[in-house]
Short mmCIF file of C-alpha atoms in Angstrom, two decimals:
data_model
loop_
_atom_site.label_atom_id
_atom_site.label_comp_id
_atom_site.label_asym_id
_atom_site.label_seq_id
_atom_site.Cartn_x
_atom_site.Cartn_y
_atom_site.Cartn_z
CA MET A 29 10.27 -67.56 -67.39
CA GLU A 30 6.59 -67.10 -67.25
CA ASN A 31 6.59 -68.03 -63.60
CA GLU A 32 9.41 -65.63 -62.92
CA GLU A 33 7.60 -62.81 -64.77
CA ASN A 34 4.46 -63.52 -62.80
CA THR A 35 6.43 -63.46 -59.58
CA VAL A 36 7.97 -60.11 -60.50
CA SER A 37 4.66 -58.62 -61.57
CA LYS A 38 3.09 -59.77 -58.32
CA LYS A 39 5.93 -58.31 -56.19
CA ALA A 40 5.95 -54.87 -57.90
CA PRO A 41 2.49 -53.72 -56.81
CA ALA A 42 3.22 -54.84 -53.21
CA LYS A 43 6.40 -52.83 -53.17
CA SER A 44 4.62 -49.85 -54.67
CA ARG A 45 1.88 -50.05 -52.06
CA LEU A 46 4.49 -50.20 -49.31
CA TYR A 47 6.25 -47.11 -50.71
CA GLY A 48 2.98 -45.29 -51.07
CA GLY A 49 2.16 -46.07 -47.49
CA LYS A 50 5.45 -44.63 -46.31
CA VAL A 51 4.82 -41.46 -48.27
CA VAL A 52 1.38 -41.07 -46.76
CA VAL A 53 2.74 -41.60 -43.25
CA SER A 54 5.59 -39.15 -43.89
CA VAL A 55 3.26 -36.52 -45.25
CA ALA A 56 0.92 -37.03 -42.35
CA PHE A 57 3.80 -36.73 -39.89
CA LEU A 58 5.10 -33.58 -41.55
CA ALA A 59 1.63 -32.11 -41.61
CA PHE A 60 1.19 -32.93 -37.95
CA ALA A 61 4.59 -31.43 -37.10
CA ALA A 62 3.81 -28.33 -39.15
CA ALA A 63 0.48 -28.01 -37.37
CA ILE A 64 2.16 -28.30 -33.95
CA LEU A 65 4.83 -25.79 -35.00
CA GLY A 66 2.23 -23.44 -36.40
CA LEU A 67 0.13 -23.76 -33.28
CA GLY A 68 3.17 -23.01 -31.15
CA LEU A 69 4.04 -20.01 -33.30
CA LEU A 70 0.47 -18.76 -33.19
CA THR A 71 0.40 -19.16 -29.41
CA ASN A 72 3.68 -17.26 -29.14
CA ILE A 73 2.37 -14.45 -31.35
CA LEU A 74 -0.82 -14.22 -29.31
CA GLU A 75 1.19 -14.18 -26.10
CA ARG A 76 3.42 -11.39 -27.43
CA LYS A 77 0.38 -9.43 -28.59
CA ASN A 78 -1.14 -9.83 -25.17
CA GLU A 79 2.13 -8.68 -23.61
CA ALA A 80 2.10 -5.65 -25.83
CA LYS A 81 -1.52 -4.92 -24.93
CA ASN A 82 -0.79 -5.43 -21.23
CA PRO A 83 2.55 -3.76 -20.53
CA PHE A 84 2.49 -4.88 -16.92
CA PHE A 85 0.82 -7.39 -14.67
CA ARG A 86 -0.61 -5.96 -11.49
CA VAL A 87 1.16 -8.07 -8.91
CA VAL A 88 0.67 -5.49 -6.16
CA GLU A 89 -1.67 -2.58 -5.76
CA LEU A 90 0.09 0.77 -5.97
CA THR A 91 -1.28 3.90 -4.37
CA ASP A 92 -0.31 7.55 -4.33
CA ASP A 93 1.56 6.81 -1.10
CA THR A 94 3.67 3.90 -2.38
CA THR A 95 7.15 5.36 -2.21
CA ASP A 96 9.38 2.26 -2.27
CA PRO A 97 10.61 1.67 -5.84
CA GLU A 98 11.07 -2.02 -5.04
CA VAL A 99 7.30 -2.34 -4.60
CA TRP A 100 6.70 -0.63 -7.94
CA GLY A 101 9.26 -3.03 -9.35
CA LYS A 102 6.99 -6.00 -8.67
CA ASN A 103 4.65 -4.65 -11.36
CA PHE A 104 7.42 -3.22 -13.53
CA PRO A 105 10.41 -5.55 -13.16
CA LEU A 106 12.08 -4.53 -16.43
CA GLN A 107 11.97 -0.82 -15.62
CA TYR A 108 13.08 -1.52 -12.05
CA ASP A 109 16.05 -3.55 -13.30
CA GLY A 110 17.15 -0.50 -15.27
CA TYR A 111 16.57 1.84 -12.32
CA LYS A 112 18.89 -0.28 -10.16
CA LYS A 113 21.66 -0.01 -12.75
CA THR A 114 22.11 3.71 -12.01
CA VAL A 115 24.74 2.62 -9.47
CA ASP A 116 27.13 2.35 -12.42
CA GLN A 117 30.19 4.57 -12.29
CA VAL A 118 31.55 4.99 -15.78
CA ARG A 119 33.59 7.93 -16.99
CA THR A 120 33.21 9.31 -20.49
CA ARG A 121 35.93 11.49 -21.97
CA PHE A 122 34.51 14.76 -20.57
CA GLY A 123 32.09 13.61 -17.89
CA GLY A 124 30.72 10.77 -15.85
CA SER A 125 32.16 9.46 -12.62
CA GLU A 126 34.77 6.92 -11.72
CA ALA A 127 34.72 4.90 -8.53
CA VAL A 128 37.26 6.20 -6.02
CA HIS A 129 37.93 4.14 -2.88
CA LYS A 130 37.49 5.90 0.43
CA THR A 131 38.06 4.76 4.02
CA PRO A 132 34.68 4.78 5.76
CA LYS A 133 34.25 6.84 8.92
CA ASP A 134 31.40 7.15 11.37
CA SER A 135 30.67 10.59 9.95
CA ASP A 136 30.84 9.31 6.36
CA PRO A 137 30.33 5.56 5.88
CA ARG A 138 30.77 5.67 2.11
CA SER A 139 33.51 3.32 0.90
CA MET A 140 33.28 4.62 -2.65
CA VAL A 141 32.94 8.17 -3.96
CA ALA A 142 33.39 9.94 -7.28
CA GLN A 143 36.56 11.78 -8.28
CA SER A 144 37.14 15.25 -6.86
CA ARG A 145 36.67 18.02 -9.39
CA LEU A 146 38.67 20.36 -7.15
CA GLU A 147 41.72 18.10 -7.34
CA GLU A 148 41.30 17.84 -11.10
CA ASP A 149 41.17 21.60 -11.52
CA PRO A 150 42.36 23.79 -8.59
CA ARG A 151 41.18 26.91 -10.45
CA LEU A 152 37.69 25.99 -9.25
CA LYS A 153 38.83 26.65 -5.67
CA THR A 154 39.92 30.15 -6.67
CA MET A 155 36.68 30.77 -8.55
CA TRP A 156 34.52 29.66 -5.60
CA ASP A 157 36.77 30.88 -2.77
CA GLY A 158 34.71 31.47 0.36
CA TYR A 159 31.87 29.21 -0.77
CA ALA A 160 31.16 25.64 0.35
CA PHE A 161 31.80 24.26 -3.15
CA ALA A 162 35.46 25.25 -2.77
CA VAL A 163 35.68 22.67 0.04
CA ASP A 164 34.12 19.64 -1.62
CA PHE A 165 32.93 19.25 -5.17
CA ARG A 166 32.88 15.88 -6.89
CA GLU A 167 31.63 14.53 -10.16
CA GLU A 168 27.97 13.62 -9.97
CA ARG A 169 27.14 9.96 -9.56
CA GLY A 170 23.99 8.19 -10.77
CA HIS A 171 20.50 8.66 -9.36
CA ALA A 172 21.03 5.78 -6.93
CA PHE A 173 23.58 7.88 -5.00
CA MET A 174 21.83 11.25 -4.97
CA LEU A 175 20.64 10.96 -1.39
CA GLU A 176 23.76 9.65 0.34
CA ASP A 177 26.12 11.93 -1.59
CA GLN A 178 24.09 14.94 -0.45
CA MET A 179 24.07 13.70 3.15
CA PHE A 180 27.80 13.13 3.40
CA THR A 181 29.33 15.86 1.28
CA GLU A 182 31.84 17.92 3.26
CA ARG A 183 29.83 20.98 2.29
CA GLN A 184 27.50 19.96 5.10
CA ASN A 185 30.33 20.81 7.51
CA VAL A 186 30.71 24.31 6.09
CA VAL A 187 27.15 25.54 5.84
CA LYS A 188 23.84 24.55 7.37
CA GLN A 189 22.06 23.33 4.31
CA PRO A 190 18.28 23.84 4.20
CA GLY A 191 15.58 21.25 3.64
CA SER A 192 15.17 22.76 0.17
CA CYS A 193 18.02 20.46 -0.96
CA ILE A 194 15.73 17.46 -0.42
CA ASN A 195 13.59 18.51 -3.38
CA CYS A 196 16.12 17.25 -5.88
CA HIS A 197 18.15 14.79 -3.83
CA ALA A 198 15.38 12.47 -2.70
CA SER A 199 11.93 11.13 -3.40
CA ALA A 200 10.04 14.05 -1.90
CA TYR A 201 6.46 13.69 -3.17
CA ALA A 202 5.15 11.69 -0.19
CA ALA A 203 6.87 14.07 2.23
CA TYR A 204 5.09 17.01 0.58
CA LYS A 205 1.74 15.26 1.01
CA LYS A 206 2.41 14.42 4.64
CA LEU A 207 3.69 17.84 5.67
CA GLY A 208 0.99 19.65 3.72
CA GLY A 209 -1.92 17.46 4.85
CA GLY A 210 -2.43 16.36 1.26
CA ASP A 211 -1.50 19.72 -0.29
CA ILE A 212 1.88 19.20 -1.97
CA VAL A 213 2.49 22.96 -2.38
CA ALA A 214 1.98 23.55 1.35
CA GLY A 215 4.17 20.52 2.07
CA PHE A 216 6.87 21.80 -0.29
CA GLN A 217 6.91 25.15 1.51
CA ALA A 218 7.09 23.45 4.89
CA LEU A 219 9.94 21.16 3.82
CA ASN A 220 12.04 24.05 2.51
CA LYS A 221 12.01 25.77 5.90
CA LEU A 222 13.38 22.78 7.79
CA PRO A 223 17.10 22.31 8.45
CA TYR A 224 18.46 19.66 6.08
CA PHE A 225 18.74 16.83 8.59
CA GLU A 226 15.26 17.52 9.95
CA ALA A 227 13.90 17.35 6.42
CA LYS A 228 15.90 14.17 5.82
CA LYS A 229 13.79 12.41 8.47
CA GLU A 230 10.77 12.83 6.21
CA ILE A 231 12.17 10.85 3.27
CA SER A 232 13.57 7.37 2.66
CA HIS A 233 14.61 6.92 -0.95
CA PRO A 234 16.47 8.65 -3.77
CA VAL A 235 14.27 9.87 -6.61
CA ALA A 236 11.83 7.05 -7.35
CA CYS A 237 8.92 6.00 -9.55
CA ILE A 238 6.31 8.07 -7.68
CA ASP A 239 8.20 11.29 -8.42
CA CYS A 240 7.51 11.02 -12.16
CA HIS A 241 4.53 8.65 -12.56
CA ASP A 242 0.88 8.57 -11.54
CA SER A 243 0.49 5.35 -9.54
CA GLN A 244 -2.82 4.43 -11.23
CA THR A 245 -2.36 5.42 -14.87
CA MET A 246 1.47 5.39 -15.02
CA ALA A 247 1.22 8.68 -16.91
CA LEU A 248 4.13 11.07 -16.52
CA ARG A 249 3.44 13.92 -14.12
CA ILE A 250 5.21 16.84 -12.48
CA THR A 251 5.42 16.59 -8.69
CA ARG A 252 7.83 19.46 -7.94
CA PRO A 253 6.05 22.75 -7.12
CA ALA A 254 9.21 24.71 -7.94
CA PHE A 255 9.05 23.47 -11.53
CA MET A 256 5.29 24.10 -11.71
CA ASP A 257 5.88 27.73 -10.70
CA GLY A 258 9.01 28.14 -12.79
CA ILE A 259 7.55 26.84 -16.04
CA LYS A 260 4.38 28.87 -15.42
CA ALA A 261 6.48 32.03 -15.08
CA TYR A 262 8.48 31.12 -18.19
CA LYS A 263 5.33 30.50 -20.24
CA ALA A 264 3.94 33.82 -19.01
CA SER A 265 7.09 35.52 -20.34
CA GLN A 266 6.10 34.04 -23.72
CA GLY A 267 2.53 35.37 -23.45
CA ILE A 268 0.95 32.12 -22.24
CA GLN A 269 -1.03 32.84 -19.09
CA ASN A 270 -2.11 30.45 -16.32
CA TYR A 271 -0.05 27.57 -17.64
CA ASP A 272 -0.66 24.35 -15.70
CA VAL A 273 2.09 21.91 -16.61
CA ASN A 274 0.14 18.79 -15.64
CA ARG A 275 -2.84 19.98 -17.70
CA ASP A 276 -1.25 21.71 -20.66
CA ALA A 277 2.04 19.95 -21.45
CA THR A 278 2.19 17.46 -24.33
CA ARG A 279 3.43 13.94 -23.71
CA GLN A 280 6.69 14.71 -25.52
CA GLU A 281 7.17 17.87 -23.46
CA MET A 282 6.61 15.84 -20.31
CA ARG A 283 9.44 13.52 -21.36
CA SER A 284 11.73 16.52 -20.84
CA TYR A 285 9.85 18.29 -18.06
CA VAL A 286 10.13 15.37 -15.62
CA CYS A 287 13.93 15.69 -15.92
CA GLY A 288 13.70 19.49 -15.79
CA GLN A 289 12.16 19.22 -12.34
CA CYS A 290 15.68 18.98 -10.97
CA HIS A 291 18.30 19.41 -13.72
CA VAL A 292 18.03 23.20 -13.66
CA GLU A 293 19.40 26.46 -12.33
CA TYR A 294 17.80 27.46 -9.01
CA TYR A 295 18.21 29.45 -5.82
CA PHE A 296 16.73 29.51 -2.34
CA LYS A 297 14.48 32.55 -2.07
CA GLY A 298 14.15 34.55 1.13
CA ALA A 299 14.34 33.53 4.77
CA ASP A 300 12.12 30.49 4.14
CA LYS A 301 14.64 29.14 1.59
CA GLN A 302 11.95 28.54 -1.01
CA LEU A 303 13.39 26.63 -3.93
CA THR A 304 12.87 28.95 -6.90
CA TYR A 305 13.63 28.60 -10.61
CA PRO A 306 14.58 32.06 -11.97
CA TRP A 307 12.74 31.86 -15.29
CA GLU A 308 10.50 34.95 -15.18
CA LYS A 309 12.50 36.62 -17.96
CA GLY A 310 13.36 33.47 -19.92
CA LEU A 311 15.69 30.48 -19.89
CA LYS A 312 18.83 31.98 -21.43
CA VAL A 313 21.76 32.91 -19.26
CA GLU A 314 21.28 36.68 -19.70
CA ASN A 315 17.59 36.31 -18.78
CA ILE A 316 18.52 34.56 -15.56
CA MET A 317 21.36 37.00 -14.83
CA ALA A 318 18.93 39.91 -15.29
CA TYR A 319 16.51 38.25 -12.88
CA TYR A 320 19.20 37.80 -10.22
CA ASP A 321 20.36 41.39 -10.65
CA GLU A 322 16.79 42.62 -10.28
CA VAL A 323 16.12 40.69 -7.06
CA LYS A 324 19.69 41.46 -5.88
CA HIS A 325 20.50 37.81 -5.21
CA LYS A 326 23.99 36.61 -4.39
CA ASP A 327 25.16 33.14 -3.42
CA TRP A 328 28.14 34.43 -1.45
CA SER A 329 30.77 37.18 -1.22
CA HIS A 330 34.04 36.14 -2.81
CA LYS A 331 36.71 35.72 -0.13
CA GLN A 332 39.54 37.38 -2.08
CA THR A 333 37.74 40.16 -3.89
CA GLY A 334 34.54 40.86 -1.94
CA ALA A 335 32.44 40.55 -5.11
CA GLU A 336 28.85 39.38 -4.61
CA VAL A 337 28.88 36.37 -6.87
CA LEU A 338 26.68 33.58 -8.09
CA LYS A 339 27.24 29.89 -8.63
CA ALA A 340 25.22 28.23 -11.36
CA GLN A 341 23.87 24.86 -10.27
CA HIS A 342 23.25 22.42 -13.11
CA PRO A 343 21.26 24.17 -15.86
CA GLU A 344 20.86 21.20 -18.20
CA PHE A 345 17.19 22.00 -18.94
CA GLU A 346 17.94 25.62 -19.81
CA MET A 347 20.88 24.76 -22.07
CA PHE A 348 19.04 21.87 -23.72
CA ASN A 349 16.29 24.30 -24.67
CA GLN A 350 18.82 26.37 -26.66
CA GLY A 351 20.04 23.38 -28.67
CA ILE A 352 19.18 21.74 -31.98
CA HIS A 353 17.77 18.58 -30.42
CA SER A 354 15.18 20.54 -28.46
CA ARG A 355 14.30 22.59 -31.54
CA ALA A 356 13.79 19.33 -33.45
CA GLY A 357 11.34 18.06 -30.86
CA VAL A 358 13.66 15.54 -29.24
CA SER A 359 13.12 15.06 -25.51
CA CYS A 360 15.59 14.40 -22.69
CA ALA A 361 14.22 10.86 -22.36
CA ASP A 362 14.76 10.13 -26.07
CA CYS A 363 18.54 10.26 -25.49
CA HIS A 364 18.99 9.48 -21.80
CA MET A 365 16.17 6.93 -21.46
CA PRO A 366 15.72 5.65 -25.05
CA TYR A 367 13.05 3.13 -25.91
CA LYS A 368 14.15 -0.48 -26.12
CA ARG A 369 12.58 -3.85 -26.83
CA GLU A 370 12.13 -6.48 -24.14
CA GLY A 371 10.31 -9.39 -25.82
CA ALA A 372 7.25 -7.83 -27.45
CA MET A 373 7.27 -4.86 -25.12
CA LYS A 374 8.62 -1.42 -25.90
CA ILE A 375 9.80 0.29 -22.73
CA SER A 376 11.85 3.29 -21.73
CA ASP A 377 15.30 2.34 -20.50
CA HIS A 378 15.35 3.43 -16.86
CA HIS A 379 19.11 3.01 -16.73
CA VAL A 380 19.51 6.78 -16.99
CA ARG A 381 23.00 7.60 -18.30
CA SER A 382 25.06 9.44 -20.86
CA PRO A 383 23.97 8.74 -24.44
CA LEU A 384 27.66 8.19 -25.24
CA LEU A 385 27.42 4.95 -23.28
CA ASN A 386 24.48 3.76 -25.37
CA ILE A 387 24.97 5.24 -28.83
CA SER A 388 23.15 2.51 -30.73
CA GLN A 389 19.89 3.09 -28.85
CA SER A 390 20.27 6.77 -28.05
CA CYS A 391 21.71 8.24 -31.25
CA GLN A 392 21.37 5.76 -34.10
CA THR A 393 17.60 5.68 -33.76
CA CYS A 394 17.67 9.01 -35.62
CA HIS A 395 21.20 9.24 -37.06
CA SER A 396 22.16 6.67 -39.73
CA THR A 397 25.87 7.06 -39.04
CA SER A 398 28.36 4.71 -37.45
CA GLU A 399 28.84 4.69 -33.70
CA ALA A 400 32.48 5.72 -34.13
CA GLU A 401 31.51 8.76 -36.21
CA LEU A 402 28.77 9.84 -33.79
CA LYS A 403 31.12 9.50 -30.84
CA PHE A 404 33.76 11.52 -32.69
CA ARG A 405 31.29 14.33 -33.41
CA ALA A 406 30.08 14.50 -29.81
CA GLU A 407 33.58 14.50 -28.37
CA ALA A 408 34.75 17.11 -30.90
CA ILE A 409 32.00 19.45 -29.65
CA GLN A 410 32.93 18.73 -26.06
CA GLU A 411 36.65 19.24 -26.67
CA ARG A 412 36.05 22.67 -28.28
CA THR A 413 33.83 23.67 -25.38
CA PHE A 414 36.38 22.38 -22.86
CA ASN A 415 39.19 24.38 -24.50
CA MET A 416 37.07 27.53 -24.52
CA ARG A 417 36.07 26.87 -20.89
CA ASN A 418 39.77 26.76 -19.98
CA ILE A 419 40.41 30.09 -21.69
CA ALA A 420 37.50 31.67 -19.82
CA MET A 421 38.61 30.16 -16.51
CA ASP A 422 42.21 31.34 -16.90
CA ALA A 423 40.91 34.83 -17.63
CA LEU A 424 38.60 34.84 -14.60
CA VAL A 425 41.40 33.69 -12.29
CA GLN A 426 43.52 36.58 -13.61
CA LEU A 427 40.72 39.07 -12.87
CA ILE A 428 40.33 37.68 -9.35
CA ASP A 429 44.09 38.06 -8.84
CA ASP A 430 44.03 41.63 -10.16
CA LEU A 431 41.12 42.51 -7.90
CA ARG A 432 42.84 40.99 -4.87
CA LYS A 433 46.01 42.98 -5.53
CA ALA A 434 44.05 46.18 -6.04
CA LYS A 435 42.23 45.61 -2.77
CA GLU A 436 45.53 44.99 -0.96
CA ARG A 437 46.87 48.26 -2.37
CA GLY A 438 44.01 50.12 -0.74
CA ALA A 439 41.44 50.46 -3.48
CA THR A 440 38.04 51.40 -2.06
CA ASP A 441 34.75 49.59 -2.61
CA GLU A 442 33.80 52.37 -5.00
CA ASP A 443 36.98 51.87 -6.99
CA LEU A 444 36.37 48.15 -7.23
CA ALA A 445 32.62 48.21 -7.84
CA ALA A 446 32.75 47.96 -11.63
CA ALA A 447 35.38 45.21 -11.65
CA ARG A 448 33.47 43.25 -9.01
CA ASP A 449 30.31 43.46 -11.10
CA PHE A 450 32.22 42.15 -14.11
CA GLN A 451 33.57 39.33 -11.94
CA ARG A 452 29.97 38.48 -10.96
CA LYS A 453 28.93 38.31 -14.62
CA ALA A 454 32.03 36.46 -15.83
CA GLN A 455 31.73 33.95 -12.97
CA PHE A 456 28.06 33.17 -13.61
CA TYR A 457 28.42 32.87 -17.39
CA LEU A 458 31.42 30.56 -17.05
CA ASP A 459 29.71 28.53 -14.34
CA PHE A 460 26.59 28.18 -16.50
CA VAL A 461 28.63 26.03 -18.90
CA GLU A 462 30.98 24.51 -16.32
CA ALA A 463 28.15 23.24 -14.11
CA GLU A 464 26.02 21.98 -16.98
CA ASN A 465 26.42 18.24 -17.47
CA SER A 466 27.13 17.91 -21.17
CA MET A 467 30.30 19.97 -21.72
CA GLY A 468 28.50 22.00 -24.33
CA PHE A 469 26.81 19.18 -26.22
CA HIS A 470 23.26 20.20 -25.33
CA ALA A 471 23.73 23.52 -27.18
CA PRO A 472 27.22 23.79 -28.74
CA ALA A 473 26.97 27.27 -30.28
CA GLU A 474 25.25 28.68 -27.21
CA ALA A 475 27.90 27.23 -24.88
CA VAL A 476 30.77 28.81 -26.83
CA ARG A 477 28.86 32.12 -27.06
CA ILE A 478 28.38 32.18 -23.29
CA LEU A 479 32.05 31.43 -22.66
CA GLY A 480 33.06 34.18 -25.09
CA GLU A 481 30.82 36.60 -23.20
CA SER A 482 32.50 35.48 -19.96
CA VAL A 483 35.95 36.28 -21.35
CA ASN A 484 34.69 39.68 -22.47
CA PHE A 485 33.31 40.46 -19.00
CA THR A 486 36.64 39.47 -17.47
CA ARG A 487 38.66 41.70 -19.78
CA GLN A 488 36.28 44.61 -19.15
CA GLY A 489 36.78 44.05 -15.44
CA GLN A 490 40.54 44.21 -15.84
CA LEU A 491 40.25 47.37 -17.94
CA SER A 492 38.07 49.00 -15.31
CA LEU A 493 40.79 48.29 -12.74
CA LYS A 494 43.49 49.80 -14.91
CA ASN A 495 41.38 52.89 -15.56
CA GLY A 496 40.34 53.32 -11.92
CA LYS A 497 41.53 56.58 -10.34
CA THR A 498 42.73 54.91 -7.13
CA LEU A 499 44.81 52.44 -9.05
CA LEU A 500 46.24 55.16 -11.22
CA ALA A 501 47.17 57.07 -8.10
CA THR A 502 48.62 53.92 -6.57
CA ALA A 503 50.60 53.26 -9.72
CA ALA A 504 51.84 56.86 -9.77
CA ALA A 505 53.13 56.47 -6.21
CA HIS A 506 55.35 53.60 -7.28
#
């Protein structure tokens, strides 16, 4: 027994030492693994911090003459990836475009276009009768298509469009510099005077990076002289003199102004077709109407009635400025180009699109409500606006019909003058909402107010016809 006890007592320490050794090795291994893991994590954190500090790597040198967005994309691949996605054609309930197949022709090689708004609503043809938009008017597609859609619209067959159209349908900054010998204002004025297809020879791309960014600092900047002049005139109407948008605008203002360079109401002024934003009296529809009345501008004479009428273009910037989001300091880019995370980097999403297609990033950043609820609220606003727009359009079509009949019965220009003026007002107010790409969402109360005013103008026009002496005499003869 003694021998056995001794044997056991001798074996126990050896076993214990072996166990202890395993523990030491295990601890050492775990410590080593933890150190490797920690080192890897630390390296990753440092890399991400460096990425955040250096938002881009200068693969190529950009200059103030680098127009090709693909070259910019070598330094900014994430933003360029988003830019390329603007080829998407997605329809929301009250906007957006769907891809419609088309047989290519030599005169129009497009195999895909957006749906025709004229086929969707023939009342638009009546409203714009005698104007090129009554021939071809389609839903707007993304930025990627802005150049080719302008080139091949059938409106080109109806009117000789001026070079002024290039300002908002192409990357025009380099063309300004070239034509103006470095002076973009002189170049802008020279481009406006050219026939459209002569001006087209000066440009190569749809709107691109250089139109909104300084090539050296990447800071946002305004490159469109028409906006520089327009916003200066608007600020002057508010008592702010000598406003220089590239000097005086805040960064958040610039995040709306770069969009406002093109998404606005405008007209071509004088024989030189100078692109002009009519903001001298303010941005509201009555301010712009008063401006047009003062300068006696008309877009065309209505074919059926002879009224000198106006077509609103796409006054998103003006309507946005009447809405709650603008009043709260939200910018266009906050909703249409919201920030997003790519690794450690925070970038603006250059896939410019409707916020309704990106509610989580565009809306829920500020609104702690479900996507379904936010979509319901937006579409409810749009549906109310759409219904009111239909009421206003039905009324306007009735006024046009009444005017046409009165003219056929022999009413003179003097007899019809008041009704024609009401048609001009009703048309422009209705168009201000119809042509604006949000179906009232940018400023819901303002949109419905404008449409109500349009209906009122229409009814006053009809009353003026009924009370006209020629019509009374005509009626008495029957």
